[in-house]
Short mmCIF file of N, CA and C in Angstrom, two decimals:
data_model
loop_
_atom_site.label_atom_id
_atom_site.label_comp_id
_atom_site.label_asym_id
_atom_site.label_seq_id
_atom_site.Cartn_x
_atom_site.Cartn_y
_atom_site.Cartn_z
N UNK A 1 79.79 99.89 128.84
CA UNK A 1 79.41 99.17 127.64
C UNK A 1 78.58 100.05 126.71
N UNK A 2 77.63 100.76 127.09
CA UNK A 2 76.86 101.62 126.75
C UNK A 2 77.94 102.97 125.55
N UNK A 3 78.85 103.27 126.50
CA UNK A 3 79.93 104.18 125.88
C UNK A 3 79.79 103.84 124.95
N UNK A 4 80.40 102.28 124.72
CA UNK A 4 81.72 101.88 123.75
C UNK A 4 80.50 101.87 122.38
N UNK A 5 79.08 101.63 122.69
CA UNK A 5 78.45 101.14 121.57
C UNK A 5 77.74 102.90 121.17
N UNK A 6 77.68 103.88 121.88
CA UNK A 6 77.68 105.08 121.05
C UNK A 6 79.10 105.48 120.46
N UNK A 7 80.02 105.23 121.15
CA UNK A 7 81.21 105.76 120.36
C UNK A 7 81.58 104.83 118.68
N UNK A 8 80.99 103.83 119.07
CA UNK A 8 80.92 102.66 117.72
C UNK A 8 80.07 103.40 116.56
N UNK A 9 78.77 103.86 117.21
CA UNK A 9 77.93 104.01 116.21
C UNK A 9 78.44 105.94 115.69
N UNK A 10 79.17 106.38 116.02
CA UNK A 10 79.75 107.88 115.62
C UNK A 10 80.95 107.50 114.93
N UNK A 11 81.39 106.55 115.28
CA UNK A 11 82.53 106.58 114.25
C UNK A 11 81.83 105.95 113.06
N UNK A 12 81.22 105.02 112.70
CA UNK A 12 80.32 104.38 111.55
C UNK A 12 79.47 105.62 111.06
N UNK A 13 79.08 106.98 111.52
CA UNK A 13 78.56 107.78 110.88
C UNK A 13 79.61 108.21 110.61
N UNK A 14 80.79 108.74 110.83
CA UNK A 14 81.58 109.41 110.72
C UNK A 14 82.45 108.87 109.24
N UNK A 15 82.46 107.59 109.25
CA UNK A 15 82.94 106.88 107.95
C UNK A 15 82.02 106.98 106.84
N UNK A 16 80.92 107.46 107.36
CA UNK A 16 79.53 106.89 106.25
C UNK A 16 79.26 108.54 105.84
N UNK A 17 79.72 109.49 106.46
CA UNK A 17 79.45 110.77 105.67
C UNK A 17 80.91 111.23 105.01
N UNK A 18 82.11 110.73 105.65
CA UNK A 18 82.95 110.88 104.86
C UNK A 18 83.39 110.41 103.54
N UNK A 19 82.26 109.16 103.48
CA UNK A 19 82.63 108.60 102.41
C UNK A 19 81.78 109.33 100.82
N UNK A 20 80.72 109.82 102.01
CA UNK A 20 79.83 110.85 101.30
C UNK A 20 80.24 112.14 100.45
N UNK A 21 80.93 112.86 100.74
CA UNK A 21 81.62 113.57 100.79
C UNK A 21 82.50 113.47 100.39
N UNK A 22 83.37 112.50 100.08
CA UNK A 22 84.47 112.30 98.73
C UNK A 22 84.45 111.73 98.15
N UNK A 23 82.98 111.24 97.79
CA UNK A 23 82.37 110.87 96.10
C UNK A 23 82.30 112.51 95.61
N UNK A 24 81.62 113.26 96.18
CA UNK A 24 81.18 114.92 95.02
C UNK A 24 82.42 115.03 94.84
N UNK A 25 83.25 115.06 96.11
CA UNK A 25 84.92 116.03 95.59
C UNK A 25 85.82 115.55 94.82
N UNK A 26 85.83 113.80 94.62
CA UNK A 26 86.05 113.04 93.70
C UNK A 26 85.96 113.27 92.24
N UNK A 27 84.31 113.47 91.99
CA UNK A 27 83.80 113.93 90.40
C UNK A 27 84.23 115.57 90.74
N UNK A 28 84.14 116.21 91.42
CA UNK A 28 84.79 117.47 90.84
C UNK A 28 86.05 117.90 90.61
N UNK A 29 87.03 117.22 91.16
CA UNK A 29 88.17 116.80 90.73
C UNK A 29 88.58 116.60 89.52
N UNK A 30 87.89 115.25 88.96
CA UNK A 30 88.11 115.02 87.79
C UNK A 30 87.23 115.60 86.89
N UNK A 31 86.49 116.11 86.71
CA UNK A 31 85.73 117.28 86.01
C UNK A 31 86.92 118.61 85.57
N UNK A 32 87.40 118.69 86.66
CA UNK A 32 88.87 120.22 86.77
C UNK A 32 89.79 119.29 85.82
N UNK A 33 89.77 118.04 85.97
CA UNK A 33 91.25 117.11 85.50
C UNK A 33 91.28 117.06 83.71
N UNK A 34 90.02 116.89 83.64
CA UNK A 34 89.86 116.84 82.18
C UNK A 34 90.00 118.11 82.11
N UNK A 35 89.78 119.30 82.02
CA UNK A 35 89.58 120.85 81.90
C UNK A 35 91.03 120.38 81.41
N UNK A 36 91.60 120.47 82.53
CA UNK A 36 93.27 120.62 82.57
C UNK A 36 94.16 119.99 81.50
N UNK A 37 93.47 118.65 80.99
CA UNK A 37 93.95 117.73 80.46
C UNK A 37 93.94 118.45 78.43
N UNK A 38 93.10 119.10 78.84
CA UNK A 38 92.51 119.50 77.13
C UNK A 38 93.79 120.89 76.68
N UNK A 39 93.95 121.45 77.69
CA UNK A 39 94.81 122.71 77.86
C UNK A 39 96.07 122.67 76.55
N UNK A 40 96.97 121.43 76.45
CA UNK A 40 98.13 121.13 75.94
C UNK A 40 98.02 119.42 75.01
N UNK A 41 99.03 119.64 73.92
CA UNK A 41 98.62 118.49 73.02
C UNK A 41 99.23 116.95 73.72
N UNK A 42 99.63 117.14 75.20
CA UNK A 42 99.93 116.09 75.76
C UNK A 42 100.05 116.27 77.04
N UNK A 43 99.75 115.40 77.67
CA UNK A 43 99.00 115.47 78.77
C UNK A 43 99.30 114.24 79.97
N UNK A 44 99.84 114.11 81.09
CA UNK A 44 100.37 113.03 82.06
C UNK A 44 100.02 113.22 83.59
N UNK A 45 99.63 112.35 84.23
CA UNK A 45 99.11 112.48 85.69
C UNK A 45 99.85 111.58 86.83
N UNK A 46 100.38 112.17 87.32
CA UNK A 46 100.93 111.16 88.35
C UNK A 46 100.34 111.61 89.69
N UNK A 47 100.41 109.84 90.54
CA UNK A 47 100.13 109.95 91.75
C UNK A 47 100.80 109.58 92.72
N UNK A 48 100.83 109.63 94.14
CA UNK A 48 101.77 109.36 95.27
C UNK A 48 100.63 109.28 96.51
N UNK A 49 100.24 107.78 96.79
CA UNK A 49 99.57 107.92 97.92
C UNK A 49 100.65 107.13 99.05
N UNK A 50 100.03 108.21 100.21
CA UNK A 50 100.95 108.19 101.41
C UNK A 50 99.80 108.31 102.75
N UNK A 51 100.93 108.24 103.41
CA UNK A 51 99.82 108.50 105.30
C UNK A 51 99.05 109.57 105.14
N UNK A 52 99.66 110.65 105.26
CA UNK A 52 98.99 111.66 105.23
C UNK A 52 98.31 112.16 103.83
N UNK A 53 97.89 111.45 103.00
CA UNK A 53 97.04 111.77 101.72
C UNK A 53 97.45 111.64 100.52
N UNK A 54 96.78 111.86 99.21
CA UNK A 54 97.55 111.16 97.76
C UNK A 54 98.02 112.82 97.56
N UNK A 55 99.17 112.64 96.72
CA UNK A 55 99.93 114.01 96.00
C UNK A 55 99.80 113.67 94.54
N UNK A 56 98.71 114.06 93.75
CA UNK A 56 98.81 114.39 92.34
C UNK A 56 99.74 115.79 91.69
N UNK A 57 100.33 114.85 90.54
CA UNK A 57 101.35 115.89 89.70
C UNK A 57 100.58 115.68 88.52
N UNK A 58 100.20 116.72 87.56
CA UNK A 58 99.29 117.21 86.34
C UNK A 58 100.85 117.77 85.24
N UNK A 59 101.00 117.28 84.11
CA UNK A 59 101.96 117.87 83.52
C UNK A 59 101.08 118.32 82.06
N UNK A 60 100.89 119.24 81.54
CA UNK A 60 100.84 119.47 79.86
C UNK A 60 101.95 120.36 79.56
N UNK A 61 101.97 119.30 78.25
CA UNK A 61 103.95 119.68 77.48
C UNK A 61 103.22 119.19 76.36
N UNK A 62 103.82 120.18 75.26
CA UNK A 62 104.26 119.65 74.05
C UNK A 62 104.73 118.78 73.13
N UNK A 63 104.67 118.65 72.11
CA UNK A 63 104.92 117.35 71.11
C UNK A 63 106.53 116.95 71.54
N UNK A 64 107.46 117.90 71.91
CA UNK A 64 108.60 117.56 71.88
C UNK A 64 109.21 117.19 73.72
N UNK A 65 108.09 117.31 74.36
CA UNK A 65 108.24 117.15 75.77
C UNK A 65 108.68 118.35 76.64
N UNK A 66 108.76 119.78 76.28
CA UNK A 66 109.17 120.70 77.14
C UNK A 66 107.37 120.99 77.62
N UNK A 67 107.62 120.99 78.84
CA UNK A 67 106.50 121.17 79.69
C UNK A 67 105.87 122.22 79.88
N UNK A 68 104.66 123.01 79.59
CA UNK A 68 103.94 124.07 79.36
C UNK A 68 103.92 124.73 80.65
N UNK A 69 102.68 123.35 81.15
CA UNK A 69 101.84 124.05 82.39
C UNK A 69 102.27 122.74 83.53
N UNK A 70 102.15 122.97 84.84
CA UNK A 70 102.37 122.12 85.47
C UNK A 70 101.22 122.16 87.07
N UNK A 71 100.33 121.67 87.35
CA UNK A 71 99.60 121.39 88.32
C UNK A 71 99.25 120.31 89.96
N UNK A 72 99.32 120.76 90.64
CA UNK A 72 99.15 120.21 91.42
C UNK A 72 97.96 120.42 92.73
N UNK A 73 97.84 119.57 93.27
CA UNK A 73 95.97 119.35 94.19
C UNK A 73 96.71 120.41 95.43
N UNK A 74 95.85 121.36 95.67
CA UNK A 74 96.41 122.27 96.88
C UNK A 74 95.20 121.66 97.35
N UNK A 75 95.33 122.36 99.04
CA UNK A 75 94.15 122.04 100.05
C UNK A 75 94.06 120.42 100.76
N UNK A 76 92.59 120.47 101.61
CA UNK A 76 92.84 119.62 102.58
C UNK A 76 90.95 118.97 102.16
N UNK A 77 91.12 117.31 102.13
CA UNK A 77 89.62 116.90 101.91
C UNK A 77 88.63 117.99 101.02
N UNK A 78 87.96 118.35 101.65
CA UNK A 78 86.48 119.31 100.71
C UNK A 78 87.38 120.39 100.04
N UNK A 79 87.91 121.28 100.55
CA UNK A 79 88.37 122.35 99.80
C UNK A 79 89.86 121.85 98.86
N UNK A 80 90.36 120.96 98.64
CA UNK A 80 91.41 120.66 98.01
C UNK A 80 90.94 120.55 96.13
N UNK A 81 91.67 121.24 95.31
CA UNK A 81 91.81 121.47 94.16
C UNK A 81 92.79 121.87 93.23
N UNK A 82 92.86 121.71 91.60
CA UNK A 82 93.65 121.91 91.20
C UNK A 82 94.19 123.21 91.07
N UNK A 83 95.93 123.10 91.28
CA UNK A 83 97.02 124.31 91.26
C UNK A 83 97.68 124.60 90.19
N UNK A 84 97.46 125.86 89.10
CA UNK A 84 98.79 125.84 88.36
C UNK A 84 100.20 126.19 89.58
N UNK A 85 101.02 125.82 89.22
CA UNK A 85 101.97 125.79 89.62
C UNK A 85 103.00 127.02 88.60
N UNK A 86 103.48 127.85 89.15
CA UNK A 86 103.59 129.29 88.50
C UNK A 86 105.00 129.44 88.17
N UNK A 87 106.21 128.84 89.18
CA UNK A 87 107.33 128.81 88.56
C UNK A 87 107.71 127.58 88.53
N UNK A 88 107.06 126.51 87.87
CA UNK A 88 107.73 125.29 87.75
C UNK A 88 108.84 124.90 87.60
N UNK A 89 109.73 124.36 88.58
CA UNK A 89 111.45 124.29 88.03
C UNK A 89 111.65 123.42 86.73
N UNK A 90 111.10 122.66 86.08
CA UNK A 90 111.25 122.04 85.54
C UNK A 90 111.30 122.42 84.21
N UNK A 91 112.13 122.70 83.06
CA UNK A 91 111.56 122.95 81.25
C UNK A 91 110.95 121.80 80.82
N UNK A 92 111.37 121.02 81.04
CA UNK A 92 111.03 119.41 79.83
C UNK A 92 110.92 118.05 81.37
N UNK A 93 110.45 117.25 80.72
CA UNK A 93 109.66 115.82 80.95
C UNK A 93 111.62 115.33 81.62
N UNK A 94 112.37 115.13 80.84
CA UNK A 94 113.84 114.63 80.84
C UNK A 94 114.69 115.55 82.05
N UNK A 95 114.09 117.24 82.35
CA UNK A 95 114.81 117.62 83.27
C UNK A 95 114.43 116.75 84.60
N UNK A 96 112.82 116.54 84.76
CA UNK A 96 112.48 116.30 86.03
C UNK A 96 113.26 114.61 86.23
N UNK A 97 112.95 113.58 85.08
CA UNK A 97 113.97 112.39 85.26
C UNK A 97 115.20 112.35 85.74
N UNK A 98 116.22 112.95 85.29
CA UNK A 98 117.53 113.15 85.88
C UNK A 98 117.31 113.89 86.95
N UNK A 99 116.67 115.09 87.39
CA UNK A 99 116.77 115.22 88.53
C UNK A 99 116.26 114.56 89.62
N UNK A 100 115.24 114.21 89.36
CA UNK A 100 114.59 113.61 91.07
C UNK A 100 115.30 111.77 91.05
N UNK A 101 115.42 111.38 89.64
CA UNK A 101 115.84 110.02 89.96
C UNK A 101 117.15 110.15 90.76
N UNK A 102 118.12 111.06 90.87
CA UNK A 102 119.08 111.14 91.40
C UNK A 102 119.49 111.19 92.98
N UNK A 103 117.82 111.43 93.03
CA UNK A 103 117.63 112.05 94.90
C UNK A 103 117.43 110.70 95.63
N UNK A 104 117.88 110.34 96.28
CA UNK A 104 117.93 109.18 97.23
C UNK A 104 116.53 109.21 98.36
N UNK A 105 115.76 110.07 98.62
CA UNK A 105 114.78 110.61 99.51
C UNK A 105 113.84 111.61 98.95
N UNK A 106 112.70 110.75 98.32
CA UNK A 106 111.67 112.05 97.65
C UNK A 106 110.99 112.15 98.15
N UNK A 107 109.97 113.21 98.11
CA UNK A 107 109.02 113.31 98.95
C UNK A 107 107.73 112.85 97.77
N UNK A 108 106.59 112.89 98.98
CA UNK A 108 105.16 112.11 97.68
C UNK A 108 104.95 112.97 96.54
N UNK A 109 105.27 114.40 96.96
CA UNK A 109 104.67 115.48 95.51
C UNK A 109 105.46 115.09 94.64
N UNK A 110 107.20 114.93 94.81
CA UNK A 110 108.20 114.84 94.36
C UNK A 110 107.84 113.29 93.61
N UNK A 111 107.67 112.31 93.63
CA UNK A 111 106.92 110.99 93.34
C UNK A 111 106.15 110.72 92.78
N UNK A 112 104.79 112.18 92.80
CA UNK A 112 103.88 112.16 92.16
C UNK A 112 104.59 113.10 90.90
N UNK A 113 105.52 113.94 90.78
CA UNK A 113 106.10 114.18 89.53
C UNK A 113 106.61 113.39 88.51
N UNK A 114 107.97 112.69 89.73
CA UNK A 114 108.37 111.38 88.77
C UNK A 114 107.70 110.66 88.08
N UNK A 115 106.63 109.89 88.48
CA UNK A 115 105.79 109.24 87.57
C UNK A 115 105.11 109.92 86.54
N UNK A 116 104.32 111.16 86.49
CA UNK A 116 104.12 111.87 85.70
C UNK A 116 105.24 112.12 84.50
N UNK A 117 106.27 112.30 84.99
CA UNK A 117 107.19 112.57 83.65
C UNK A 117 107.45 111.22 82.76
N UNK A 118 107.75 110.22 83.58
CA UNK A 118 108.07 108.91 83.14
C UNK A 118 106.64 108.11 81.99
N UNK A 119 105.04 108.89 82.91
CA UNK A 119 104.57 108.16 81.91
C UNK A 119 104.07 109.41 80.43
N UNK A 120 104.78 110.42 80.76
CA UNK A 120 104.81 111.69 79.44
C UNK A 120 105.82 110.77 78.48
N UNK A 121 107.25 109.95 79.36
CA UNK A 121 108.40 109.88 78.19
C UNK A 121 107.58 108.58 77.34
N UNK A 122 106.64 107.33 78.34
CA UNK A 122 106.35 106.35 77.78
C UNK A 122 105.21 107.32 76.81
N UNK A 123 104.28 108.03 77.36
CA UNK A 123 103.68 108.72 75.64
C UNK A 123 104.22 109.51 74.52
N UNK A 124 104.92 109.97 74.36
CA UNK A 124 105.96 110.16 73.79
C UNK A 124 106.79 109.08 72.99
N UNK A 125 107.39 108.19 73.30
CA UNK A 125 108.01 106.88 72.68
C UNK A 125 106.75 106.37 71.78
N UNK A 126 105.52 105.98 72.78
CA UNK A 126 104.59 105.15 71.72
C UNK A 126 104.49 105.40 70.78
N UNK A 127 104.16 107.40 70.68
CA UNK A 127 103.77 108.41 69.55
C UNK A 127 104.77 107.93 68.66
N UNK A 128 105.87 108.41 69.02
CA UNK A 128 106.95 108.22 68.07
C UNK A 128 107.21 107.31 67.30
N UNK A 129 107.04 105.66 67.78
CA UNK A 129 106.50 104.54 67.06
C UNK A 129 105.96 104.44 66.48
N UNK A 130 104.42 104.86 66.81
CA UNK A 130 103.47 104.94 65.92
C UNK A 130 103.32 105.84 64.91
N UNK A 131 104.33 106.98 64.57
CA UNK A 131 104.47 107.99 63.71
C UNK A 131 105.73 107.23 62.35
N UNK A 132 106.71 106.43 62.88
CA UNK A 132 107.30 106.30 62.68
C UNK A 132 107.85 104.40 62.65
N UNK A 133 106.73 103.50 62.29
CA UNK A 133 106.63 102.21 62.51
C UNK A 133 108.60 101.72 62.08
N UNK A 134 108.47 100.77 62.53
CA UNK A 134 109.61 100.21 61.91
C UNK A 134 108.99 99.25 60.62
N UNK A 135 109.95 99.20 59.73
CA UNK A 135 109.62 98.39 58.56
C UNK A 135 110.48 97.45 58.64
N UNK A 136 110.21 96.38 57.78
CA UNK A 136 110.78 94.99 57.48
C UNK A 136 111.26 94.92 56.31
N UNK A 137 112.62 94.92 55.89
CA UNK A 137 112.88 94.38 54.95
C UNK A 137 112.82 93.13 54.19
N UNK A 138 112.63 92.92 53.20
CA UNK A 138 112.18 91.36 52.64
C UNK A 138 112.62 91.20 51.19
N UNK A 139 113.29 90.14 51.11
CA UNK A 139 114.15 89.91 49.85
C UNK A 139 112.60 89.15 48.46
#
């Protein structure tokens, strides 16, 4: 009985410093995220949480959607941070749509792209709206 109530009280530290510990890596994260975010005149984040951990995709692309820079979280808990990603397969926001929507089996990074592109095309559309309102004709 004795065991069970030290092994109780190590795992309750064990939750209580981990939780410690990914509040800082949390704000430094997003401290890098904004950095990243300022880089290009548009800017999209996708995420993919899974068993084994969340997979963020970072996209900055241009007014017309061909994709500049492309980033992703390397590493494990404390040391995990943002990656440029150096030969990105991707040119534009529209290559990564047709391709991965096509794949029957993605993986989370792959997931955390998709959404990233999808919510680049929804910024993109709004812009475009809002650059470009529709008018009403009226007799």
């Amino acid at each position: 009985m004795q065991q069970l109530v030290i092994i109780s009280i190590l795992a309750l530290i064990s939750i209580v410093v981990n939780r410690i510990l990914s509040v800082s890596q949390q704000l430094k994260l997003n401290k890098d995220l904004i950095k990243i975010k300022q880089r290009g005149p548009l800017s999209s984040v996708g995420l993919c949480k899974g068993i084994t951990g969340s997979k963020v995709a970072v996209l900055i692309a241009e007014k017309n959607g061909d994709i500049t820079e492309a980033y992703c979280i390397k590493g494990m808990a404390i040391t995990s941070k943002f990656q440029l990603i150096k030969n990105f397969p991707y040119k534009n926001y529209e290559d990564i749509l047709s391709s991965l929507e096509k794949k029957s089996k993605l993986s989370n990074q792959e997931k955390a792209w998709l959404m990233a592109a999808k919510y680049l095309k929804e910024g993109l559309e709004s812009h475009a709206k809002s650059l470009y309102p529709q008018t009403k004709i009226t007799n």
